[in-house]
Each structure stands twice: as C-alpha cells, then as structure tokens.
Coordinates of C-alpha atoms and ligand atoms in Angstrom, one line a residue:
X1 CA 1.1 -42.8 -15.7
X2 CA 0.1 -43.4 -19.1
X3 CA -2.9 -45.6 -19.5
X4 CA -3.6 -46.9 -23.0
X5 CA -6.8 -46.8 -24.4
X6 CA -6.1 -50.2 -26.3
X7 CA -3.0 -52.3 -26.7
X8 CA -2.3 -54.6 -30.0
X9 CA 0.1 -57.4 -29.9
X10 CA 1.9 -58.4 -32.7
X11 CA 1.8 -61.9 -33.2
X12 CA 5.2 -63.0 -32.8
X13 CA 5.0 -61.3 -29.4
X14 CA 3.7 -64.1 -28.0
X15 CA 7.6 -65.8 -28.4
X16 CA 8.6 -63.7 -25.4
X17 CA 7.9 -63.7 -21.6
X18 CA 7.3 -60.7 -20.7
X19 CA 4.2 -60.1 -23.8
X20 CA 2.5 -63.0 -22.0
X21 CA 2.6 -60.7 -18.6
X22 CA 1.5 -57.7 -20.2
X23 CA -1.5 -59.3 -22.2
X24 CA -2.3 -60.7 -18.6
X25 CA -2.2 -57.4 -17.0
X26 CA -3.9 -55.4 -19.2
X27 CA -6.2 -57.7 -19.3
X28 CA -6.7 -57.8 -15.7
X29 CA -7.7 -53.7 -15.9
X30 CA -10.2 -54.1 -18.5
X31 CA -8.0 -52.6 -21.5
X32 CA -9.2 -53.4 -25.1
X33 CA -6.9 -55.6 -26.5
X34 CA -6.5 -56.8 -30.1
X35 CA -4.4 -59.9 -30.7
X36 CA -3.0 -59.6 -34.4
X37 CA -3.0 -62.5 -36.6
X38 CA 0.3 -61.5 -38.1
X39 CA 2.4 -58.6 -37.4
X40 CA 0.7 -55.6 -39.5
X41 CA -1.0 -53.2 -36.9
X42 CA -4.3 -52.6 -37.5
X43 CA -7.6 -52.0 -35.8
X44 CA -7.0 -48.3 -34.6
X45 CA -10.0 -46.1 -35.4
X46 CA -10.5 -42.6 -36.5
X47 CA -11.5 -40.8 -39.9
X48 CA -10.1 -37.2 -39.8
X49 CA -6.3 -36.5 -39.3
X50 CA -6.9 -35.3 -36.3
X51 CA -8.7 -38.2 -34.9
X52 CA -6.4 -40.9 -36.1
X53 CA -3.7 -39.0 -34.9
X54 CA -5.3 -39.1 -31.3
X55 CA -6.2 -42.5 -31.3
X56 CA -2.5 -43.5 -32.8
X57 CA -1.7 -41.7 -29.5
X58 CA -3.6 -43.7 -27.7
X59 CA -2.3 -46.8 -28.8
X60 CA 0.4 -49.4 -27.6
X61 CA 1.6 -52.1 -29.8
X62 CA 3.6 -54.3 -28.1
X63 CA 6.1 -55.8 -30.6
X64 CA 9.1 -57.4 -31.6
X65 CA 12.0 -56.0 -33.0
X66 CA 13.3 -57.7 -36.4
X67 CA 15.9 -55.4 -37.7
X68 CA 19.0 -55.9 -35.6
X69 CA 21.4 -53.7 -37.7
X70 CA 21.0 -50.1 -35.4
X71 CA 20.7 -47.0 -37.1
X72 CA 23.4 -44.7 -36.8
X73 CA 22.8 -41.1 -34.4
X74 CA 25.4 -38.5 -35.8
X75 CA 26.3 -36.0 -33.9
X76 CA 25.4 -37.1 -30.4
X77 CA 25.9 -40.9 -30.9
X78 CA 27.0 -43.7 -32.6
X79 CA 24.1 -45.9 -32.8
X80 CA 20.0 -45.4 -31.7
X81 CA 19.3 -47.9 -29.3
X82 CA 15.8 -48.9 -30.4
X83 CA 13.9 -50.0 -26.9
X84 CA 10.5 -47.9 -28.2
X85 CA 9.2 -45.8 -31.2
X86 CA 6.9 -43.3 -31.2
X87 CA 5.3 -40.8 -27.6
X88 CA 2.4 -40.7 -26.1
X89 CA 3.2 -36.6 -25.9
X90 CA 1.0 -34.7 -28.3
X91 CA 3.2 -32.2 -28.9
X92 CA 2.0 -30.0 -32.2
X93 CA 6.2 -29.3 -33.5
X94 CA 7.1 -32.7 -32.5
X95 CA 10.1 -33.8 -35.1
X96 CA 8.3 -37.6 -35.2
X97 CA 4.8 -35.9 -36.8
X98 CA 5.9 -36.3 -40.1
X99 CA 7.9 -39.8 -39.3
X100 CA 5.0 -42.0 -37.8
X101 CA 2.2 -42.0 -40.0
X102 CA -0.9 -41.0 -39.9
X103 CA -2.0 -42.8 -36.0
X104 CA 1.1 -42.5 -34.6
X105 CA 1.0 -45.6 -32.1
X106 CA 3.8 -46.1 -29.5
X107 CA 5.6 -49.8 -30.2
X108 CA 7.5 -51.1 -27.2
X109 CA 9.9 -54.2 -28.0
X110 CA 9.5 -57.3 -25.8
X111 CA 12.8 -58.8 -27.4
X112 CA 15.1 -56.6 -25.0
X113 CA 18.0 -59.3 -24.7
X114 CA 18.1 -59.7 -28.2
X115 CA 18.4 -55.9 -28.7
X116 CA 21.2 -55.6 -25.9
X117 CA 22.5 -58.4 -27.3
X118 CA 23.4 -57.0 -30.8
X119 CA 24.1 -53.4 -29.2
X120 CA 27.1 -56.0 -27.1
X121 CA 28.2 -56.6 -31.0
X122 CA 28.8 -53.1 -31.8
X123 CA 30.7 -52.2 -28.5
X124 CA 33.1 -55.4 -28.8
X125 CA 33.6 -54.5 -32.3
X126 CA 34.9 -51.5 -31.2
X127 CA 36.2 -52.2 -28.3
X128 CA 39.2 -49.5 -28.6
X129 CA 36.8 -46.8 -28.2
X130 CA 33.6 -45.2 -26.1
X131 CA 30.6 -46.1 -27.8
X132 CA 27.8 -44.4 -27.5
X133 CA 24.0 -45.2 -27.7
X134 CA 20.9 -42.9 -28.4
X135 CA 17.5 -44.3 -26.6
X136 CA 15.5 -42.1 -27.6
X137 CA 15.9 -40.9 -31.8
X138 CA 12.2 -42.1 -32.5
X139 CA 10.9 -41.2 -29.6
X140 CA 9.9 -40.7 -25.8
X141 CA 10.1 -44.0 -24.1
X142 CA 10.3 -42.7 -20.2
X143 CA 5.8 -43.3 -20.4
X144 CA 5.8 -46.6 -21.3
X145 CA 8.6 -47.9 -18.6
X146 CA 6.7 -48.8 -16.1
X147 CA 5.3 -52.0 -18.5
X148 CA 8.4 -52.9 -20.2
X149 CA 11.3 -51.7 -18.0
X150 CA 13.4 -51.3 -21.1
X151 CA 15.0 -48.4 -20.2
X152 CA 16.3 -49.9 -16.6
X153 CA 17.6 -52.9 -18.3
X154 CA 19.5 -51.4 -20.7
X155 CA 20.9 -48.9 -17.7
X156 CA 22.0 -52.3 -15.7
X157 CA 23.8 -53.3 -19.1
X158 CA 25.7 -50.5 -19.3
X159 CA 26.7 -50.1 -16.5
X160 CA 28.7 -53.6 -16.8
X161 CA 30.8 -52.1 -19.9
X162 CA 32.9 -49.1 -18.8
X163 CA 33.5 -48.2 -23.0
X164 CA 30.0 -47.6 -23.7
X165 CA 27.8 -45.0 -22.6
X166 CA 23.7 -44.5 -23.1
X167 CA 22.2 -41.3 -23.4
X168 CA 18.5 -40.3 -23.7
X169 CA 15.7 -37.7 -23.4
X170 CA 12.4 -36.9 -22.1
X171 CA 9.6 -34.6 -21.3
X172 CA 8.6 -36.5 -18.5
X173 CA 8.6 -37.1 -14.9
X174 CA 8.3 -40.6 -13.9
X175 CA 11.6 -40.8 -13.1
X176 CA 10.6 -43.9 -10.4
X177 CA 10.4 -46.2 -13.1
X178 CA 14.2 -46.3 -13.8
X179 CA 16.1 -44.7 -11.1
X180 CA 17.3 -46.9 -8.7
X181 CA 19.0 -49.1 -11.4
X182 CA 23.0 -49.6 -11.1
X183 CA 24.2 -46.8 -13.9
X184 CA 27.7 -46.0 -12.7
X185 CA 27.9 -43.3 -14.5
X186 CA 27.5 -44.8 -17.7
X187 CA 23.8 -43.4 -18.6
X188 CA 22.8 -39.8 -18.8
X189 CA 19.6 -38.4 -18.8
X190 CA 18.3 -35.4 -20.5
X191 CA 15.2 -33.2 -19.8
X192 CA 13.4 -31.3 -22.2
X193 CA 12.4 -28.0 -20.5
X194 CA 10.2 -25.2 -21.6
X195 CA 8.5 -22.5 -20.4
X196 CA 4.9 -23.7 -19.0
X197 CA 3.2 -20.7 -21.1
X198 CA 4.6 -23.3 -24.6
X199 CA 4.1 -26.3 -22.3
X200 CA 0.4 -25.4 -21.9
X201 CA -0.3 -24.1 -25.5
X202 CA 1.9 -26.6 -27.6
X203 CA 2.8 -29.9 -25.2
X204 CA -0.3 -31.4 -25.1
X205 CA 0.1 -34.4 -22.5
X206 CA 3.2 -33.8 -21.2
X207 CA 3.8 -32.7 -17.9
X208 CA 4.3 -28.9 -16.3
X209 CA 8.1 -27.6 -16.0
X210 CA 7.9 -27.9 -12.0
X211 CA 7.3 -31.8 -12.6
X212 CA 10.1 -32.4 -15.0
X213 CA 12.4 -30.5 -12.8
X214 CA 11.4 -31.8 -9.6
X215 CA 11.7 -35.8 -12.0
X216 CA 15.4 -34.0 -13.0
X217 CA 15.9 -33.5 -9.0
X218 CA 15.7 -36.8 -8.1
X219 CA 18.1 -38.2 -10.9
X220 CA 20.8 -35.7 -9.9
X221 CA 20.7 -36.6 -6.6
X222 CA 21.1 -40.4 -7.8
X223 CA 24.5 -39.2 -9.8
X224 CA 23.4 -39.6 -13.3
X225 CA 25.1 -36.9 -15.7
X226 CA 21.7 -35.0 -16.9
X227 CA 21.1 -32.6 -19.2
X228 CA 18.7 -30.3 -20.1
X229 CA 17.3 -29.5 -23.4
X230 CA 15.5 -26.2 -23.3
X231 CA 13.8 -26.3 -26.7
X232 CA 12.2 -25.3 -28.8
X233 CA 12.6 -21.3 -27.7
X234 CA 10.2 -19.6 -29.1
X235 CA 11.3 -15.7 -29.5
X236 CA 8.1 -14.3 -28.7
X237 CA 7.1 -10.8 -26.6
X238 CA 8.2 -12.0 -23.0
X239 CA 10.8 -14.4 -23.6
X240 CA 13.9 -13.5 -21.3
X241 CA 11.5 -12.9 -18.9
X242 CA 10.2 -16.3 -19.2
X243 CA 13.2 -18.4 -19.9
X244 CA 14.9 -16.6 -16.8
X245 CA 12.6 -17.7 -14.8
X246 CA 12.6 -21.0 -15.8
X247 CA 16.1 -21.3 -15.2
X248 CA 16.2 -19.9 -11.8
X249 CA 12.8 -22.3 -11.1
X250 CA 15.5 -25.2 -12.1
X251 CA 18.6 -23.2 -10.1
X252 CA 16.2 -23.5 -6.6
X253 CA 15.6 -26.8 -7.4
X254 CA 18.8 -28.2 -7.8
X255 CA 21.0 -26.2 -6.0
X256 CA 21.4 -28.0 -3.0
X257 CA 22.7 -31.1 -5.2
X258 CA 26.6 -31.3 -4.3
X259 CA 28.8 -33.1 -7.5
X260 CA 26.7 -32.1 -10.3
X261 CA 27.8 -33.2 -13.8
X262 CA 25.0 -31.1 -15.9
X263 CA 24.7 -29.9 -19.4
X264 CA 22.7 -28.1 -21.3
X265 CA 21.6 -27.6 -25.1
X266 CA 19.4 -25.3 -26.5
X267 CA 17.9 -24.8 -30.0
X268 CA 15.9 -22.0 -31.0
X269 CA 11.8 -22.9 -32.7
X270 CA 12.3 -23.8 -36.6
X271 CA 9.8 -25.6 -38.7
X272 CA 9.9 -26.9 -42.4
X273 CA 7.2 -26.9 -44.9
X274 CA 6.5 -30.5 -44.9
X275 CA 6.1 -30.4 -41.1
X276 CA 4.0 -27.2 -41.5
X277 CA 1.4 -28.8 -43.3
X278 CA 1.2 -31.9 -41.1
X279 CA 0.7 -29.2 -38.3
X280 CA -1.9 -27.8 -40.1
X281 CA -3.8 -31.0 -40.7
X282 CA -3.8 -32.6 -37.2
X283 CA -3.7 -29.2 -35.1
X284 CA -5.7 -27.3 -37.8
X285 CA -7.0 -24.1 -35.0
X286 CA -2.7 -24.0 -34.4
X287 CA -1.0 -20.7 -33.0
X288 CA 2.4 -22.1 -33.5
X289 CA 4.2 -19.1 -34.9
X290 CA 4.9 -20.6 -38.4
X291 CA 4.9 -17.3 -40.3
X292 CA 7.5 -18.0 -43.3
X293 CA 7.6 -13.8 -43.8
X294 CA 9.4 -13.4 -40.2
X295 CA 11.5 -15.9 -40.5
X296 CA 15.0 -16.6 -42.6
X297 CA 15.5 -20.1 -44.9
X298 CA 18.2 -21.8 -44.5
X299 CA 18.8 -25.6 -46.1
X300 CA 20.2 -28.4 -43.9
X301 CA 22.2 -31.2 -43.7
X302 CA 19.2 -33.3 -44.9
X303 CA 18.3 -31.7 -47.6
X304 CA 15.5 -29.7 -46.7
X305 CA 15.0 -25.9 -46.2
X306 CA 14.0 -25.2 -42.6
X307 CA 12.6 -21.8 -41.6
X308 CA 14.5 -20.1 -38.6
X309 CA 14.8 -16.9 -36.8
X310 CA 16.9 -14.3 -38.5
X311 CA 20.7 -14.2 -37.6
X312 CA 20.4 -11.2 -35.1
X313 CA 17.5 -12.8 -33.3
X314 CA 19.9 -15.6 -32.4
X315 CA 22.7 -14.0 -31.8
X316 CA 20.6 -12.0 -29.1
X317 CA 19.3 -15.5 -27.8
X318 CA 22.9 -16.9 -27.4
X319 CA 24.0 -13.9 -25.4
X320 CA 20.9 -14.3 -23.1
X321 CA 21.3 -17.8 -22.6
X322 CA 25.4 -17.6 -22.5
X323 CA 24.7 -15.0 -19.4
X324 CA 21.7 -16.5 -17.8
X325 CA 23.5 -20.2 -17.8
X326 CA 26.7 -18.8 -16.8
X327 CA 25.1 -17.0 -14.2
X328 CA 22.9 -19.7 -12.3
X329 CA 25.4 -22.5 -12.7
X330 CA 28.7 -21.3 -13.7
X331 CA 29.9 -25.2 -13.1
X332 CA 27.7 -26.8 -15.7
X333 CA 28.6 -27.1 -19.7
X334 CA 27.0 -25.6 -22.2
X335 CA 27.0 -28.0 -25.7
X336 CA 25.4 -25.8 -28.2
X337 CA 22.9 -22.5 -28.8
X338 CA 21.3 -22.7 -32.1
Ligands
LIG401 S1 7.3 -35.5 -25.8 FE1 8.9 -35.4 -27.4 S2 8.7 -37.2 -28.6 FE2 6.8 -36.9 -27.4 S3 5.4 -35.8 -28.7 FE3 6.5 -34.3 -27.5 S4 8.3 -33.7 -28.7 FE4 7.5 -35.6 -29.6

C-alpha cells in the first residue's frame, strides 16, 4: 500500500467531507502534513532533479478539481475522467516525466460528485451513443484508492448508465480496493505487464508480473472485461524467450477463468528527445536502451519525432506476439501491435 511521506491539502479542500477524513487519518499515523494557505502546492523538498523528482513521488496533494470541461482521449475514448493525476510508480520511460514537473506529486480530487456530475453532462448530451471515459490519461490512480475510493465510485456510477463505459490502466495489484463494486460490465480494467527482468531494471515501485497477474486473476473472476497492456517491449537479446514466458505465466493463471472477455495491446519501447533528456536528468546512471543510431525516426501525430525500432524489428515482434497470443488464448482480441 502506498504510504506517503507527506500529504498537502489544498485549501479549498477543506469544502468537502471526505478531505476532513483524510486530514484526520493521516493524522492519526503520524504523516507530515502541510495545510496550504491557498491552492499553490508547495513545501516539497529536494535540490537535484533527481531528488525532487523522488520527493514529488512521495507526495499526495489532496485537491479539488476546478476545471469541469474534460479533456478529450482520442483513440481509446471520448473524454479522461480526471479522479487523480500523476503515480507514485517511478518508472524511468514513464510518458508523464516530461508532463508533471519537476516533483511530480500525485493529486487526488475530493470533489468526486462534482466530477461524476459533469461526466453525467456529457453522456446525456449524447445520449444516442456509447460514451466512453479514460481514468487513467495522467496517470496511475489504482495506489491511491484505498484513501479516496474514486475509482469504486465512479465504477458504481457507471454501472447505472448502460451508454457509457469506463476504461482504465494500471501497474498495480491492489485490486481489493475496487473490486467488489457493482460494474455490470460497464468498466474494464487493463494491466500493464512486462517482463520482471524490465520490471526490476526500469519499474521502480511497482509491483513484480506474478502480482499484477495474480491482481488481473481476481478481476476476471469478478467479470470485468480486462486487458492487458504488455508494453513497453524492449527488443533486446532474450526477448521471445522472455515475453513467452510471461504469457504462459499469465495463461496458468487465468486459465481456469470460464467467460473471459480479454484483450490485449501491445506497443514496442520508443522514446523522444525531449523525454530522453528528462531520463537523463532524473535517472542520470540509466541503461534504458536510448541509442538514436539503432533505432529508425519517425514523426507523430503530435508533432514530435519519436525514435523506434526499425520496420523489420517490428514486423518480427508482430509475428511473435500474433503466434504466441493466438496460441495461449485463441478466444481473446488482439487491439493493436505497434
Ligand atoms: S506505473 Fe505507469 S503512470 Fe506510474 S510511473 Fe509507471 S508508467 Fe508512469
């Protein structure tokens, strides 16, 4: 369970319930807590990237959430459903390093009702079609669930509107924390997998593969859709090997589930140079193979180069994972190999 090192309350936190409870309980185990005079987050320490990066980390603000008008989530979604932003992970290619500043703190919104509230909006504005809801575009927010219960509430809402449909992902395991809520259907989780050899080396403070498929386990079993994300693949030396047995680890795990509705996505290891040097600064003894030489440009949707394997590499890794998915569950989807 994640344990914060301090917790910061932004002053208009104080409007809600449930900020009361949690000043009380932190309180109650001893947690440093900094009460802000307005709502400007300050009073996390560090000098070097690298420190402030850890103690960002380390850090929960507990918040409100002013902006109402929801970002939109092409491809996978309509809207982002904004319950939490930022991870207590420390993973070194996270795509939030060069989105959260330099002490990337997590922020958990008190005003939950208001937030379901306004998502209500959108869905009865288009109340014609499925609308669908992203919970997790700025971040991981399975950690700090067992404080705010965000993600269960917003489960239990929709559940109670049969044309929308929440989606989100995590690396972690403390499935517990939301799984007995009423989701008929409507919610689907997502695991992020990898093998425990990039797990150990790059996901710093996440858990092992075993957990987050034994967490995965347990919310098949309770008939959510799930997913899993198997990214990012690194093609390095071993890495059939490796990702084989990772999918056979989850195949003997899950298995014995009857009516699975699974999925799976998987995107090959790319890095830009912005997020390069932001590597570089707060991981600076890195291993991350960011060697622009083995690697093809190619410039995205957002108008940024990313570096990526070269065409033939993927096209091998799509035939591997085509075959290896196929083979240990011919039922389940495949979205997308990239
Ligand atoms: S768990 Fe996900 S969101 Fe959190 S640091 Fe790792 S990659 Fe980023």
């Amino acid at each position: 369970m994640f344990i914060p090192d301090r917790v910061i309350f932004e002053k208009d936190a104080f409007q809600y319930k449930k900020a009361v409870e949690l000043f009380d309980y932190f309180r109650s185990k001893g947690i440093e807590i900094i009460s802000l005079s307005s709502n400007r987050v300050q009073g996390i320490p560090g000098d070097s990237p690298a420190e402030k990066y850890a103690e960002g980390k380390r850090t929960l603000v507990i918040g409100v959430r002013k902006t109402l008008k929801f970002q939109t989530c092409k491809p996978s979604a309509h809207f982002q459903l904004p319950l939490v932003s930022g991870c207590v992970g420390q993973c070194e290619y996270c795509y939030l390093n060069t989105q959260l500043g330099d002490k990337p703190y997590i922020r958990a919104y008190v005003n939950i009702e208001e937030i379901l509230a306004q998502a209500d909006k959108y869905i009865k504005e288009r109340r014609d079609d499925i609308t669908i809801f992203e919970g997790s575009a700025t971040s991981d927010p399975l950690p700090v669930e067992p404080y705010t219960k965000g993600l269960t509430k917003a489960i239990e809402f929709f559940a109670e509107r049969p044309n929308a449909r929440f989606r989100f992902v995590t690396k972690f395991s403390n499935v517990e924390d939301f799984i007995d809520a009423e989701h008929r259907g409507n919610t689907s989780v997502r695991f992020s997998l990898n093998i425990d050899e990039v797990i150990n080396n790059y996901e710093h403070k996440t858990p092992s593969a075993r957990k987050r498929i034994e967490a995965a386990a347990k919310v098949i079993e309770k008939g959510y859709p799930t997913g899993f994300l198997i990214a990012p693949v690194f093609l390095e030396e071993d890495w059939k090997k490796e990702y084989d047995a990772l999918l056979k680890m989850l195949k003997d795990n899950i298995c014995h589930i009857s009516n699975k509705d699974i999925s799976f996505e998987i995107i090959s290891h790319r890095f830009t140079a912005k997020a390069k040097n932001k590597i570089l600064q707060v991981f600076p003894g890195t291993t991350l193979p960011m060697n622009e030489g083995n690697r093809s440009y190619r410039f995205g949707q957002f108008g940024y180069g990313k570096y990526i394997y070269n065409k033939e590499q993927i096209e091998d890794m799509k035939e591997f994972f085509q075959k290896a998915i196929r083979n240990y569950f011919p039922e389940s989807r495949i979205l997308y190999i990239i």
